[in-house]
Amino acid sequence: MQDEPFSIGRVRIELLSGLTVALALVPEAVAFSFVAGVHPLVGLYAAFIVGLVTAIIGGRPGMISGATGALAVVMVALVAQHGVEYLFATVVLMGLLQMTAGALKWGKFIRLVPHPVMLGFVNGLAIVIFLAQLGQFKVPGTMVDTGHGMGGGEWLSGQPLMVMLGLVALTMAIIWVMPRITRIIPAPLAGIGVVAALVIAFGLNVPRVGDLASIQGGLPSFHIPMVPFNLETFEIILPYAIILAAIGLIESLLTLNLVGEMVGRRGGASQECIAQGIANTVTGFFGGMGGCAMIGQSMINVKSGGRTRIAGIAAALFLLVFILFAAPLIEQIPLAALVGVMFMVVIGTFAWNSLTILRKVPLTDAMVIVLVTAVTVKYDLAIAVVVGVIVSALAYSWNNAKRIHATTKLDESGARVYSIEGPLFFGSAEGFAELFDIEGDPDTVVVDFDQSRVVDQSALQAIETLAGKYQAAGKTLQLRHLSRDCHRLLTKAGNLMIDSDDDPEYMVAVDYGVRTGMLGAGH
């Protein structure tokens, strides 16, 4: 689907959506800066630069990027041990790695993520966003440095808690009702505006953005990371850069897919990798902590009507205006309003239908959904997705391994014909070997692969082993309907194949170096 035609109405929607996103970015960037153990401006500059660059050249218009908690929790150990300058150097290297991944078209591998993993990712991230908002229900000024970022603090209680909850509920109610009244103003922006006006007008004593930290600052300036340019520095930052690059790309590409489903767009994975890489490289040279796509803010943008690059660019520029000129005003916004917006994001993001389909889908898929959700909440997104893909792949292999079977018959010459059905690969090789009764078979045996497919090196080895066993038993083995590729790759069994015009054509996934070493040893 192409971007909507340019019009005054479209620009208005995009700008208002960008403003809403920018307001929601402020407390998130500040909070993630605390998590990483850096100054709030380091997170705000990252949100501005990463957001601006990816909005201009990213793979999916409508996506919002900035400083994220998934990256911050990795950064904290580096900052604590080596300092913020090493973080800037790491972010630069992270960006270079991401650009390399984009240039090599590695973004296409996101297609390997199964749908149950996507559901688990969405649900887990919704829970993480919800849990992140709970910190706003603590008394400002009581947060302490736990050594792993900012934590601890005293919970609100009594009247302050009731007022906070009331304002959160009011914000959510406005966001829910507003679309039924008018769509001229994005519902989240209306919720923030109304609740902020009430708090300021009545002088309510509730936590505000300014209670987190001052967001006043100047323009980000070019800054080469002050680290020694030697092998030791590279060895320090490389592991962190690889982890950050992987987490950033996984979260960005999954968010790209999610936003794509909502707005009806496809593709752009490699372009997004390159955009994220450029954004982080630039950010590292301008004193930012790096970032990636933000599912919460992306959902706010899409729900508010943002569909083009204008909204993302506007969000970044509004954020810069806040830092330079409007800090005193923005710092008066009650945190309850922003919490209410994020709670509505949680409700809209969580795949509620996954709760009803758990009993309908295969048990393995249900387990993957729950597993990915739990691992996302407990650890991080990258680990959860990798675990989910591995479990899904193993389940797929196991299911295919059980599919192989054979029907047998005696032909007119008295030979026994084994008609193999199902794929022959590493998972089914053992089951394939168990199909044959070598001692009980007649002197001539035919194995017909017309309904099967030889997939990999293990399959070739299983055929070679079978041929060796029949040869040792003094019996004749014939192989039918194997591909031309199998003809070339098989050695012991190569002279047993019956060539025919209806042989299938497909390639076998095999490491030729391994094949030469293993099969050549028999000669």
Short mmCIF file of C-alpha atoms in Angstrom, two decimals:
data_model
loop_
_atom_site.label_atom_id
_atom_site.label_comp_id
_atom_site.label_asym_id
_atom_site.label_seq_id
_atom_site.Cartn_x
_atom_site.Cartn_y
_atom_site.Cartn_z
CA MET A 1 0.00 0.00 0.00
CA GLN A 2 1.38 3.42 -0.94
CA ASP A 3 1.41 6.46 1.32
CA GLU A 4 -1.81 8.47 1.27
CA PRO A 5 -1.87 11.47 -1.10
CA PHE A 6 -0.43 14.69 0.33
CA SER A 7 -3.12 17.01 1.72
CA ILE A 8 -3.59 19.59 4.45
CA GLY A 9 -5.74 17.16 6.43
CA ARG A 10 -3.13 14.42 6.16
CA VAL A 11 -0.33 16.76 7.30
CA ARG A 12 -2.43 17.89 10.28
CA ILE A 13 -3.02 14.28 11.36
CA GLU A 14 0.66 13.43 10.95
CA LEU A 15 1.85 16.47 12.93
CA LEU A 16 -0.59 15.87 15.78
CA SER A 17 0.36 12.21 15.86
CA GLY A 18 4.03 13.21 15.98
CA LEU A 19 3.34 15.57 18.87
CA THR A 20 1.58 12.81 20.79
CA VAL A 21 4.49 10.43 20.23
CA ALA A 22 7.03 13.07 21.29
CA LEU A 23 5.21 13.63 24.58
CA ALA A 24 5.23 9.89 25.25
CA LEU A 25 8.92 9.66 24.31
CA VAL A 26 10.10 12.03 27.04
CA PRO A 27 9.51 9.93 30.19
CA GLU A 28 10.54 6.74 28.37
CA ALA A 29 13.88 8.22 27.27
CA VAL A 30 14.55 9.60 30.74
CA ALA A 31 13.64 6.32 32.44
CA PHE A 32 15.82 4.27 30.09
CA SER A 33 18.70 6.67 30.71
CA PHE A 34 18.39 5.90 34.41
CA VAL A 35 18.37 2.18 33.64
CA ALA A 36 21.57 2.50 31.58
CA GLY A 37 23.19 4.69 34.23
CA VAL A 38 23.67 7.76 32.01
CA HIS A 39 22.48 11.39 32.04
CA PRO A 40 18.86 11.87 30.86
CA LEU A 41 20.02 13.99 27.92
CA VAL A 42 21.97 10.98 26.61
CA GLY A 43 18.67 9.14 26.24
CA LEU A 44 16.81 12.17 24.90
CA TYR A 45 19.47 12.85 22.26
CA ALA A 46 19.29 9.18 21.21
CA ALA A 47 15.50 9.38 20.92
CA PHE A 48 15.82 12.51 18.76
CA ILE A 49 18.61 11.32 16.43
CA VAL A 50 17.57 7.68 16.05
CA GLY A 51 13.96 8.74 15.63
CA LEU A 52 14.78 11.35 13.00
CA VAL A 53 17.14 9.23 10.89
CA THR A 54 14.93 6.15 10.84
CA ALA A 55 11.85 8.25 10.10
CA ILE A 56 13.59 9.68 7.02
CA ILE A 57 15.19 6.54 5.56
CA GLY A 58 13.68 3.60 7.49
CA GLY A 59 11.96 0.64 5.93
CA ARG A 60 8.49 1.31 7.30
CA PRO A 61 6.78 4.74 7.40
CA GLY A 62 4.82 5.00 10.63
CA MET A 63 7.42 3.25 12.79
CA ILE A 64 8.95 5.15 15.69
CA SER A 65 12.46 4.50 16.99
CA GLY A 66 14.31 5.78 20.03
CA ALA A 67 16.09 4.78 23.22
CA THR A 68 14.67 1.48 24.50
CA GLY A 69 14.77 -0.53 27.68
CA ALA A 70 15.84 -3.70 25.86
CA LEU A 71 19.13 -2.00 24.96
CA ALA A 72 19.49 -0.09 28.22
CA VAL A 73 19.64 -3.24 30.35
CA VAL A 74 22.63 -4.42 28.30
CA MET A 75 24.39 -1.05 28.45
CA VAL A 76 24.34 -0.69 32.23
CA ALA A 77 27.19 -3.15 32.85
CA LEU A 78 29.40 -1.47 30.23
CA VAL A 79 28.76 2.01 31.63
CA ALA A 80 29.32 0.88 35.21
CA GLN A 81 32.62 -0.81 34.40
CA HIS A 82 34.15 1.40 31.70
CA GLY A 83 32.22 4.68 31.59
CA VAL A 84 29.92 6.47 29.16
CA GLU A 85 32.63 7.15 26.53
CA TYR A 86 32.96 3.42 25.93
CA LEU A 87 29.18 3.33 25.49
CA PHE A 88 29.39 5.92 22.72
CA ALA A 89 32.12 3.90 20.98
CA THR A 90 30.02 0.75 21.34
CA VAL A 91 26.99 2.45 19.82
CA VAL A 92 29.08 3.51 16.80
CA LEU A 93 30.30 -0.08 16.30
CA MET A 94 26.77 -1.35 16.85
CA GLY A 95 25.59 0.87 14.02
CA LEU A 96 28.32 -0.34 11.69
CA LEU A 97 27.36 -3.96 12.39
CA GLN A 98 23.72 -3.20 11.67
CA MET A 99 24.60 -1.51 8.38
CA THR A 100 26.63 -4.59 7.45
CA ALA A 101 23.65 -6.82 8.22
CA GLY A 102 21.47 -4.63 6.01
CA ALA A 103 23.97 -4.63 3.15
CA LEU A 104 24.16 -8.44 3.32
CA LYS A 105 20.33 -8.64 3.25
CA TRP A 106 20.21 -10.48 6.56
CA GLY A 107 16.98 -8.74 7.43
CA LYS A 108 15.10 -11.28 5.29
CA PHE A 109 15.77 -13.94 7.91
CA ILE A 110 13.06 -12.34 10.04
CA ARG A 111 10.72 -14.37 7.81
CA LEU A 112 11.87 -17.45 9.73
CA VAL A 113 10.10 -16.19 12.85
CA PRO A 114 6.89 -18.28 13.13
CA HIS A 115 3.53 -16.73 13.94
CA PRO A 116 3.37 -18.22 17.49
CA VAL A 117 6.70 -16.50 18.22
CA MET A 118 5.23 -13.20 16.95
CA LEU A 119 2.24 -13.63 19.26
CA GLY A 120 4.53 -14.35 22.20
CA PHE A 121 6.68 -11.34 21.28
CA VAL A 122 3.67 -9.02 21.19
CA ASN A 123 2.24 -10.33 24.46
CA GLY A 124 5.59 -10.28 26.25
CA LEU A 125 6.36 -6.75 25.13
CA ALA A 126 2.89 -5.58 26.19
CA ILE A 127 3.53 -6.99 29.66
CA VAL A 128 6.99 -5.37 29.76
CA ILE A 129 5.49 -1.99 28.80
CA PHE A 130 2.88 -2.41 31.55
CA LEU A 131 5.45 -3.32 34.19
CA ALA A 132 7.64 -0.38 33.15
CA GLN A 133 4.79 2.02 33.96
CA LEU A 134 4.49 0.77 37.54
CA GLY A 135 7.65 2.67 38.46
CA GLN A 136 5.69 5.89 37.97
CA PHE A 137 3.59 4.96 41.00
CA LYS A 138 6.56 5.56 43.31
CA VAL A 139 7.30 8.70 45.29
CA PRO A 140 9.56 11.02 43.24
CA GLY A 141 13.00 11.46 44.76
CA THR A 142 13.08 8.05 46.47
CA MET A 143 14.59 6.16 43.54
CA VAL A 144 18.02 4.75 44.32
CA ASP A 145 20.92 3.45 42.25
CA THR A 146 20.89 -0.33 42.66
CA GLY A 147 24.01 -0.87 40.58
CA HIS A 148 21.83 -2.02 37.71
CA GLY A 149 20.24 1.31 36.97
CA MET A 150 17.64 3.19 39.00
CA GLY A 151 15.35 1.11 41.16
CA GLY A 152 13.80 0.80 44.59
CA GLY A 153 11.74 3.70 45.91
CA GLU A 154 8.63 4.05 48.05
CA TRP A 155 5.23 3.31 46.57
CA LEU A 156 2.52 5.97 46.59
CA SER A 157 -0.22 5.33 49.11
CA GLY A 158 -3.36 6.91 50.46
CA GLN A 159 -4.74 10.01 48.75
CA PRO A 160 -1.75 10.55 46.37
CA LEU A 161 -2.22 7.01 45.05
CA MET A 162 -5.97 7.50 44.63
CA VAL A 163 -5.43 10.76 42.74
CA MET A 164 -2.80 9.13 40.53
CA LEU A 165 -5.08 6.19 39.74
CA GLY A 166 -8.00 8.52 39.10
CA LEU A 167 -6.01 10.58 36.60
CA VAL A 168 -4.76 7.43 34.85
CA ALA A 169 -8.33 6.16 34.58
CA LEU A 170 -9.53 9.56 33.31
CA THR A 171 -6.84 9.58 30.62
CA MET A 172 -7.79 6.07 29.51
CA ALA A 173 -11.48 7.00 29.44
CA ILE A 174 -10.79 10.06 27.26
CA ILE A 175 -8.71 7.98 24.84
CA TRP A 176 -11.52 5.43 24.64
CA VAL A 177 -14.33 7.97 24.17
CA MET A 178 -12.57 10.54 21.97
CA PRO A 179 -12.71 8.61 18.67
CA ARG A 180 -16.48 8.30 19.11
CA ILE A 181 -16.78 12.10 19.36
CA THR A 182 -14.20 13.38 16.88
CA ARG A 183 -11.01 12.29 15.14
CA ILE A 184 -9.73 15.81 14.53
CA ILE A 185 -7.36 15.45 17.49
CA PRO A 186 -5.61 12.11 18.23
CA ALA A 187 -7.22 10.54 21.27
CA PRO A 188 -3.93 10.10 23.21
CA LEU A 189 -3.07 13.77 22.68
CA ALA A 190 -6.54 14.78 23.90
CA GLY A 191 -6.11 12.63 27.00
CA ILE A 192 -2.73 14.15 27.81
CA GLY A 193 -3.98 17.69 27.17
CA VAL A 194 -7.17 17.44 29.25
CA VAL A 195 -5.51 15.75 32.25
CA ALA A 196 -2.53 18.12 32.16
CA ALA A 197 -4.88 21.13 32.07
CA LEU A 198 -6.82 19.81 35.07
CA VAL A 199 -3.68 19.15 37.10
CA ILE A 200 -2.19 22.57 36.36
CA ALA A 201 -5.49 24.46 36.83
CA PHE A 202 -6.26 22.88 40.20
CA GLY A 203 -2.63 22.69 41.33
CA LEU A 204 -2.84 18.98 42.08
CA ASN A 205 0.22 17.58 43.83
CA VAL A 206 0.98 14.61 41.59
CA PRO A 207 4.23 13.31 40.04
CA ARG A 208 5.18 15.20 36.89
CA VAL A 209 7.74 14.75 34.13
CA GLY A 210 10.03 17.27 35.83
CA ASP A 211 10.16 15.04 38.91
CA LEU A 212 12.05 12.44 36.89
CA ALA A 213 14.74 14.84 35.69
CA SER A 214 15.19 18.14 33.90
CA ILE A 215 15.00 17.77 30.13
CA GLN A 216 16.48 21.20 29.44
CA GLY A 217 19.51 21.07 27.16
CA GLY A 218 21.17 22.36 24.03
CA LEU A 219 21.72 20.99 20.56
CA PRO A 220 23.63 17.70 20.49
CA SER A 221 27.21 18.36 19.37
CA PHE A 222 29.63 16.20 17.40
CA HIS A 223 31.82 14.24 19.77
CA ILE A 224 34.38 11.56 18.98
CA PRO A 225 34.26 8.97 21.80
CA MET A 226 37.19 9.57 24.15
CA VAL A 227 38.54 6.03 24.22
CA PRO A 228 41.95 4.62 23.27
CA PHE A 229 41.95 3.50 19.64
CA ASN A 230 43.59 0.11 20.20
CA LEU A 231 42.85 -3.60 20.18
CA GLU A 232 42.04 -3.67 23.89
CA THR A 233 39.22 -1.15 23.42
CA PHE A 234 37.89 -3.15 20.48
CA GLU A 235 37.87 -6.33 22.57
CA ILE A 236 35.90 -4.53 25.29
CA ILE A 237 33.22 -3.00 23.08
CA LEU A 238 32.81 -5.75 20.44
CA PRO A 239 30.78 -8.23 22.56
CA TYR A 240 28.43 -5.46 23.71
CA ALA A 241 28.12 -4.09 20.16
CA ILE A 242 27.17 -7.52 18.78
CA ILE A 243 24.53 -8.07 21.46
CA LEU A 244 23.11 -4.55 21.08
CA ALA A 245 23.07 -4.81 17.28
CA ALA A 246 21.25 -8.16 17.43
CA ILE A 247 18.67 -7.01 19.98
CA GLY A 248 18.11 -3.75 18.13
CA LEU A 249 17.57 -5.44 14.77
CA ILE A 250 15.34 -8.20 16.14
CA GLU A 251 13.09 -5.74 17.96
CA SER A 252 13.07 -3.37 14.98
CA LEU A 253 12.26 -6.04 12.40
CA LEU A 254 9.53 -7.61 14.50
CA THR A 255 8.02 -4.18 15.06
CA LEU A 256 8.33 -3.55 11.32
CA ASN A 257 6.31 -6.70 10.64
CA LEU A 258 3.71 -5.79 13.25
CA VAL A 259 3.25 -2.25 11.94
CA GLY A 260 3.24 -3.62 8.38
CA GLU A 261 0.30 -5.88 9.21
CA MET A 262 -1.61 -2.94 10.68
CA VAL A 263 -1.05 -0.51 7.80
CA GLY A 264 -0.96 -3.03 4.95
CA ARG A 265 2.67 -2.74 3.90
CA ARG A 266 5.33 -5.37 3.26
CA GLY A 267 9.08 -5.52 2.78
CA GLY A 268 11.68 -3.02 3.87
CA ALA A 269 13.61 -5.30 6.25
CA SER A 270 17.07 -4.70 4.76
CA GLN A 271 16.39 -0.99 4.39
CA GLU A 272 15.39 -0.85 8.05
CA CYS A 273 18.63 -2.59 9.07
CA ILE A 274 20.67 0.00 7.19
CA ALA A 275 18.60 2.87 8.62
CA GLN A 276 19.01 1.59 12.18
CA GLY A 277 22.75 1.23 11.56
CA ILE A 278 23.17 4.76 10.21
CA ALA A 279 21.05 6.15 13.04
CA ASN A 280 23.10 4.46 15.75
CA THR A 281 26.42 5.35 14.14
CA VAL A 282 25.40 9.02 14.03
CA THR A 283 23.99 8.83 17.56
CA GLY A 284 27.26 7.49 18.94
CA PHE A 285 29.10 10.51 17.52
CA PHE A 286 26.58 12.95 19.02
CA GLY A 287 26.47 11.71 22.61
CA GLY A 288 23.44 9.42 22.40
CA MET A 289 22.92 5.99 23.94
CA GLY A 290 21.65 4.34 20.76
CA GLY A 291 18.25 2.85 20.13
CA CYS A 292 15.92 0.82 17.97
CA ALA A 293 12.24 0.60 17.04
CA MET A 294 9.79 1.18 19.90
CA ILE A 295 6.64 -0.88 19.70
CA GLY A 296 4.74 1.23 22.25
CA GLN A 297 5.37 4.56 20.52
CA SER A 298 4.83 2.95 17.10
CA MET A 299 1.42 1.77 18.26
CA ILE A 300 0.60 5.27 19.55
CA ASN A 301 1.56 6.70 16.17
CA VAL A 302 -0.45 4.21 14.14
CA LYS A 303 -3.50 4.46 16.42
CA SER A 304 -3.30 8.27 16.19
CA GLY A 305 -3.39 8.10 12.39
CA GLY A 306 0.31 8.39 11.58
CA ARG A 307 0.98 6.63 8.27
CA THR A 308 3.78 8.57 6.57
CA ARG A 309 7.31 9.66 7.38
CA ILE A 310 6.00 13.07 8.42
CA ALA A 311 4.79 11.78 11.80
CA GLY A 312 8.14 10.23 12.73
CA ILE A 313 10.08 13.31 11.60
CA ALA A 314 7.66 15.56 13.48
CA ALA A 315 8.01 13.47 16.66
CA ALA A 316 11.80 13.82 16.58
CA LEU A 317 11.69 17.55 15.88
CA PHE A 318 9.06 18.17 18.58
CA LEU A 319 11.31 16.30 21.02
CA LEU A 320 14.21 18.60 20.09
CA VAL A 321 11.97 21.64 20.59
CA PHE A 322 11.06 20.31 24.05
CA ILE A 323 14.75 19.99 24.94
CA LEU A 324 15.73 23.42 23.62
CA PHE A 325 12.76 25.65 24.40
CA ALA A 326 9.77 23.98 26.05
CA ALA A 327 11.33 22.03 28.90
CA PRO A 328 9.59 24.05 31.68
CA LEU A 329 6.19 23.44 30.07
CA ILE A 330 6.72 19.75 29.27
CA GLU A 331 8.02 19.12 32.79
CA GLN A 332 4.60 20.14 34.13
CA ILE A 333 2.81 17.28 32.37
CA PRO A 334 1.56 14.76 34.95
CA LEU A 335 3.05 11.29 34.66
CA ALA A 336 -0.44 9.89 35.21
CA ALA A 337 -1.51 11.11 31.77
CA LEU A 338 1.44 9.43 30.06
CA VAL A 339 0.90 6.25 32.10
CA GLY A 340 -2.73 6.22 30.96
CA VAL A 341 -1.61 6.49 27.33
CA MET A 342 0.83 3.60 27.75
CA PHE A 343 -1.79 1.47 29.53
CA MET A 344 -4.05 1.93 26.49
CA VAL A 345 -1.10 0.92 24.32
CA VAL A 346 -0.76 -2.24 26.40
CA ILE A 347 -4.45 -3.06 25.93
CA GLY A 348 -4.19 -2.45 22.19
CA THR A 349 -0.91 -4.32 21.77
CA PHE A 350 -1.63 -7.51 23.70
CA ALA A 351 -2.93 -10.23 21.37
CA TRP A 352 -6.05 -11.08 23.36
CA ASN A 353 -7.16 -13.60 20.75
CA SER A 354 -4.10 -15.68 21.65
CA LEU A 355 -5.79 -16.53 24.96
CA THR A 356 -8.75 -18.07 23.16
CA ILE A 357 -6.73 -19.96 20.54
CA LEU A 358 -4.37 -21.60 23.02
CA ARG A 359 -6.76 -24.55 23.32
CA LYS A 360 -7.36 -24.73 19.58
CA VAL A 361 -3.85 -24.59 18.13
CA PRO A 362 -1.39 -27.53 18.34
CA LEU A 363 0.13 -28.00 21.78
CA THR A 364 3.59 -27.06 20.48
CA ASP A 365 2.37 -23.71 19.15
CA ALA A 366 0.59 -22.97 22.43
CA MET A 367 3.77 -23.78 24.36
CA VAL A 368 5.81 -21.49 22.08
CA ILE A 369 3.41 -18.57 22.63
CA VAL A 370 3.60 -18.96 26.42
CA LEU A 371 7.38 -19.60 26.40
CA VAL A 372 8.24 -16.55 24.28
CA THR A 373 5.96 -14.37 26.39
CA ALA A 374 7.58 -15.55 29.63
CA VAL A 375 11.17 -15.27 28.38
CA THR A 376 10.51 -11.76 27.00
CA VAL A 377 9.28 -10.65 30.42
CA LYS A 378 11.98 -12.46 32.40
CA TYR A 379 15.02 -11.78 30.19
CA ASP A 380 14.81 -9.86 26.93
CA LEU A 381 13.31 -9.93 23.49
CA ALA A 382 16.32 -11.27 21.61
CA ILE A 383 16.67 -14.33 23.85
CA ALA A 384 12.92 -14.93 23.67
CA VAL A 385 12.80 -14.84 19.88
CA VAL A 386 15.85 -17.09 19.51
CA VAL A 387 14.40 -19.58 22.00
CA GLY A 388 11.03 -19.47 20.24
CA VAL A 389 12.53 -20.04 16.79
CA ILE A 390 14.69 -22.93 18.05
CA VAL A 391 11.78 -24.64 19.80
CA SER A 392 9.56 -24.16 16.73
CA ALA A 393 12.29 -25.55 14.46
CA LEU A 394 12.80 -28.59 16.70
CA ALA A 395 9.06 -29.19 16.82
CA TYR A 396 8.85 -28.94 13.04
CA SER A 397 11.75 -31.35 12.64
CA TRP A 398 10.19 -33.81 15.08
CA ASN A 399 6.83 -33.70 13.31
CA ASN A 400 8.50 -34.28 9.95
CA ALA A 401 10.66 -37.04 11.41
CA LYS A 402 7.49 -38.93 12.38
CA ARG A 403 6.05 -38.59 8.88
CA ILE A 404 8.45 -40.99 7.15
CA HIS A 405 7.03 -44.44 6.49
CA ALA A 406 6.96 -47.02 3.74
CA THR A 407 4.51 -49.30 1.99
CA THR A 408 5.87 -52.59 0.70
CA LYS A 409 4.86 -55.03 -2.01
CA LEU A 410 6.34 -57.80 -4.12
CA ASP A 411 6.56 -57.08 -7.84
CA GLU A 412 6.13 -59.61 -10.63
CA SER A 413 9.84 -60.60 -10.47
CA GLY A 414 9.66 -61.38 -6.74
CA ALA A 415 11.58 -58.29 -5.64
CA ARG A 416 10.34 -56.40 -2.61
CA VAL A 417 9.55 -52.74 -3.32
CA TYR A 418 9.71 -50.20 -0.49
CA SER A 419 7.76 -47.04 -1.45
CA ILE A 420 9.09 -44.33 0.88
CA GLU A 421 6.77 -41.51 1.90
CA GLY A 422 7.84 -38.41 3.81
CA PRO A 423 11.06 -36.34 3.84
CA LEU A 424 14.37 -38.03 4.56
CA PHE A 425 16.61 -35.73 6.63
CA PHE A 426 18.64 -35.75 9.82
CA GLY A 427 15.54 -36.11 11.99
CA SER A 428 14.06 -39.04 10.10
CA ALA A 429 17.29 -40.89 9.17
CA GLU A 430 17.02 -43.30 12.10
CA GLY A 431 13.36 -43.99 11.40
CA PHE A 432 14.23 -44.62 7.74
CA ALA A 433 16.76 -47.29 8.71
CA GLU A 434 14.15 -49.06 10.86
CA LEU A 435 11.77 -49.47 7.89
CA PHE A 436 13.80 -52.30 6.34
CA ASP A 437 13.94 -56.01 7.15
CA ILE A 438 17.35 -56.83 5.69
CA GLU A 439 17.45 -60.44 6.85
CA GLY A 440 13.86 -61.22 5.84
CA ASP A 441 13.94 -59.46 2.45
CA PRO A 442 14.38 -61.42 -0.79
CA ASP A 443 17.59 -61.27 -2.81
CA THR A 444 16.43 -58.19 -4.73
CA VAL A 445 15.11 -55.07 -2.98
CA VAL A 446 13.87 -51.84 -4.64
CA VAL A 447 13.61 -48.56 -2.71
CA ASP A 448 11.35 -46.06 -4.47
CA PHE A 449 11.72 -42.41 -3.43
CA ASP A 450 8.93 -41.10 -5.68
CA GLN A 451 6.91 -39.83 -2.66
CA SER A 452 9.93 -38.79 -0.64
CA ARG A 453 12.66 -36.20 -0.83
CA VAL A 454 16.30 -36.44 0.20
CA VAL A 455 17.07 -33.25 2.09
CA ASP A 456 20.54 -33.20 3.61
CA GLN A 457 23.87 -34.90 4.34
CA SER A 458 22.36 -37.16 7.02
CA ALA A 459 19.85 -38.46 4.45
CA LEU A 460 22.62 -39.28 1.99
CA GLN A 461 24.57 -41.06 4.71
CA ALA A 462 21.47 -43.09 5.67
CA ILE A 463 21.13 -44.28 2.06
CA GLU A 464 24.84 -45.13 1.90
CA THR A 465 24.60 -47.09 5.15
CA LEU A 466 21.55 -48.99 3.92
CA ALA A 467 23.34 -49.89 0.70
CA GLY A 468 26.32 -51.16 2.68
CA LYS A 469 24.10 -53.39 4.85
CA TYR A 470 22.36 -55.00 1.86
CA GLN A 471 25.70 -55.46 0.14
CA ALA A 472 27.11 -57.17 3.24
CA ALA A 473 24.06 -59.46 3.27
CA GLY A 474 24.76 -60.46 -0.34
CA LYS A 475 21.55 -58.93 -1.65
CA THR A 476 20.88 -56.60 -4.57
CA LEU A 477 19.55 -53.11 -3.77
CA GLN A 478 18.08 -50.78 -6.38
CA LEU A 479 17.20 -47.09 -5.83
CA ARG A 480 14.55 -45.34 -7.89
CA HIS A 481 13.35 -41.75 -8.33
CA LEU A 482 16.29 -39.99 -6.72
CA SER A 483 17.23 -36.54 -8.01
CA ARG A 484 20.19 -35.90 -10.31
CA ASP A 485 21.87 -34.20 -7.36
CA CYS A 486 21.65 -37.45 -5.38
CA HIS A 487 23.14 -39.29 -8.35
CA ARG A 488 26.21 -37.09 -8.14
CA LEU A 489 26.55 -37.06 -4.36
CA LEU A 490 26.12 -40.73 -3.53
CA THR A 491 29.26 -42.87 -3.82
CA LYS A 492 28.66 -46.42 -2.49
CA ALA A 493 25.04 -46.36 -3.62
CA GLY A 494 25.73 -44.45 -6.83
CA ASN A 495 25.91 -47.61 -8.95
CA LEU A 496 22.65 -48.93 -7.46
CA MET A 497 20.43 -46.19 -8.84
CA ILE A 498 18.03 -46.79 -11.69
CA ASP A 499 18.05 -43.77 -13.99
CA SER A 500 14.72 -42.80 -15.52
CA ASP A 501 13.15 -39.85 -17.30
CA ASP A 502 10.73 -39.12 -14.46
CA ASP A 503 13.43 -38.62 -11.79
CA PRO A 504 12.69 -35.46 -9.76
CA GLU A 505 14.87 -32.34 -9.91
CA TYR A 506 15.92 -30.77 -6.60
CA MET A 507 19.11 -29.86 -4.79
CA VAL A 508 20.30 -31.53 -1.60
CA ALA A 509 21.50 -29.28 1.24
CA VAL A 510 24.95 -30.74 1.84
CA ASP A 511 28.38 -29.57 2.94
CA TYR A 512 30.61 -30.83 0.13
CA GLY A 513 33.70 -30.67 2.33
CA VAL A 514 32.07 -32.88 4.93
CA ARG A 515 30.77 -35.25 2.25
CA THR A 516 34.23 -35.71 0.77
CA GLY A 517 35.72 -36.40 4.18
CA MET A 518 33.04 -38.84 5.33
CA LEU A 519 32.21 -40.77 2.20
CA GLY A 520 35.65 -40.69 0.70
CA ALA A 521 36.96 -42.53 3.71
CA GLY A 522 35.22 -45.67 2.54
CA HIS A 523 37.49 -45.99 -0.49
#
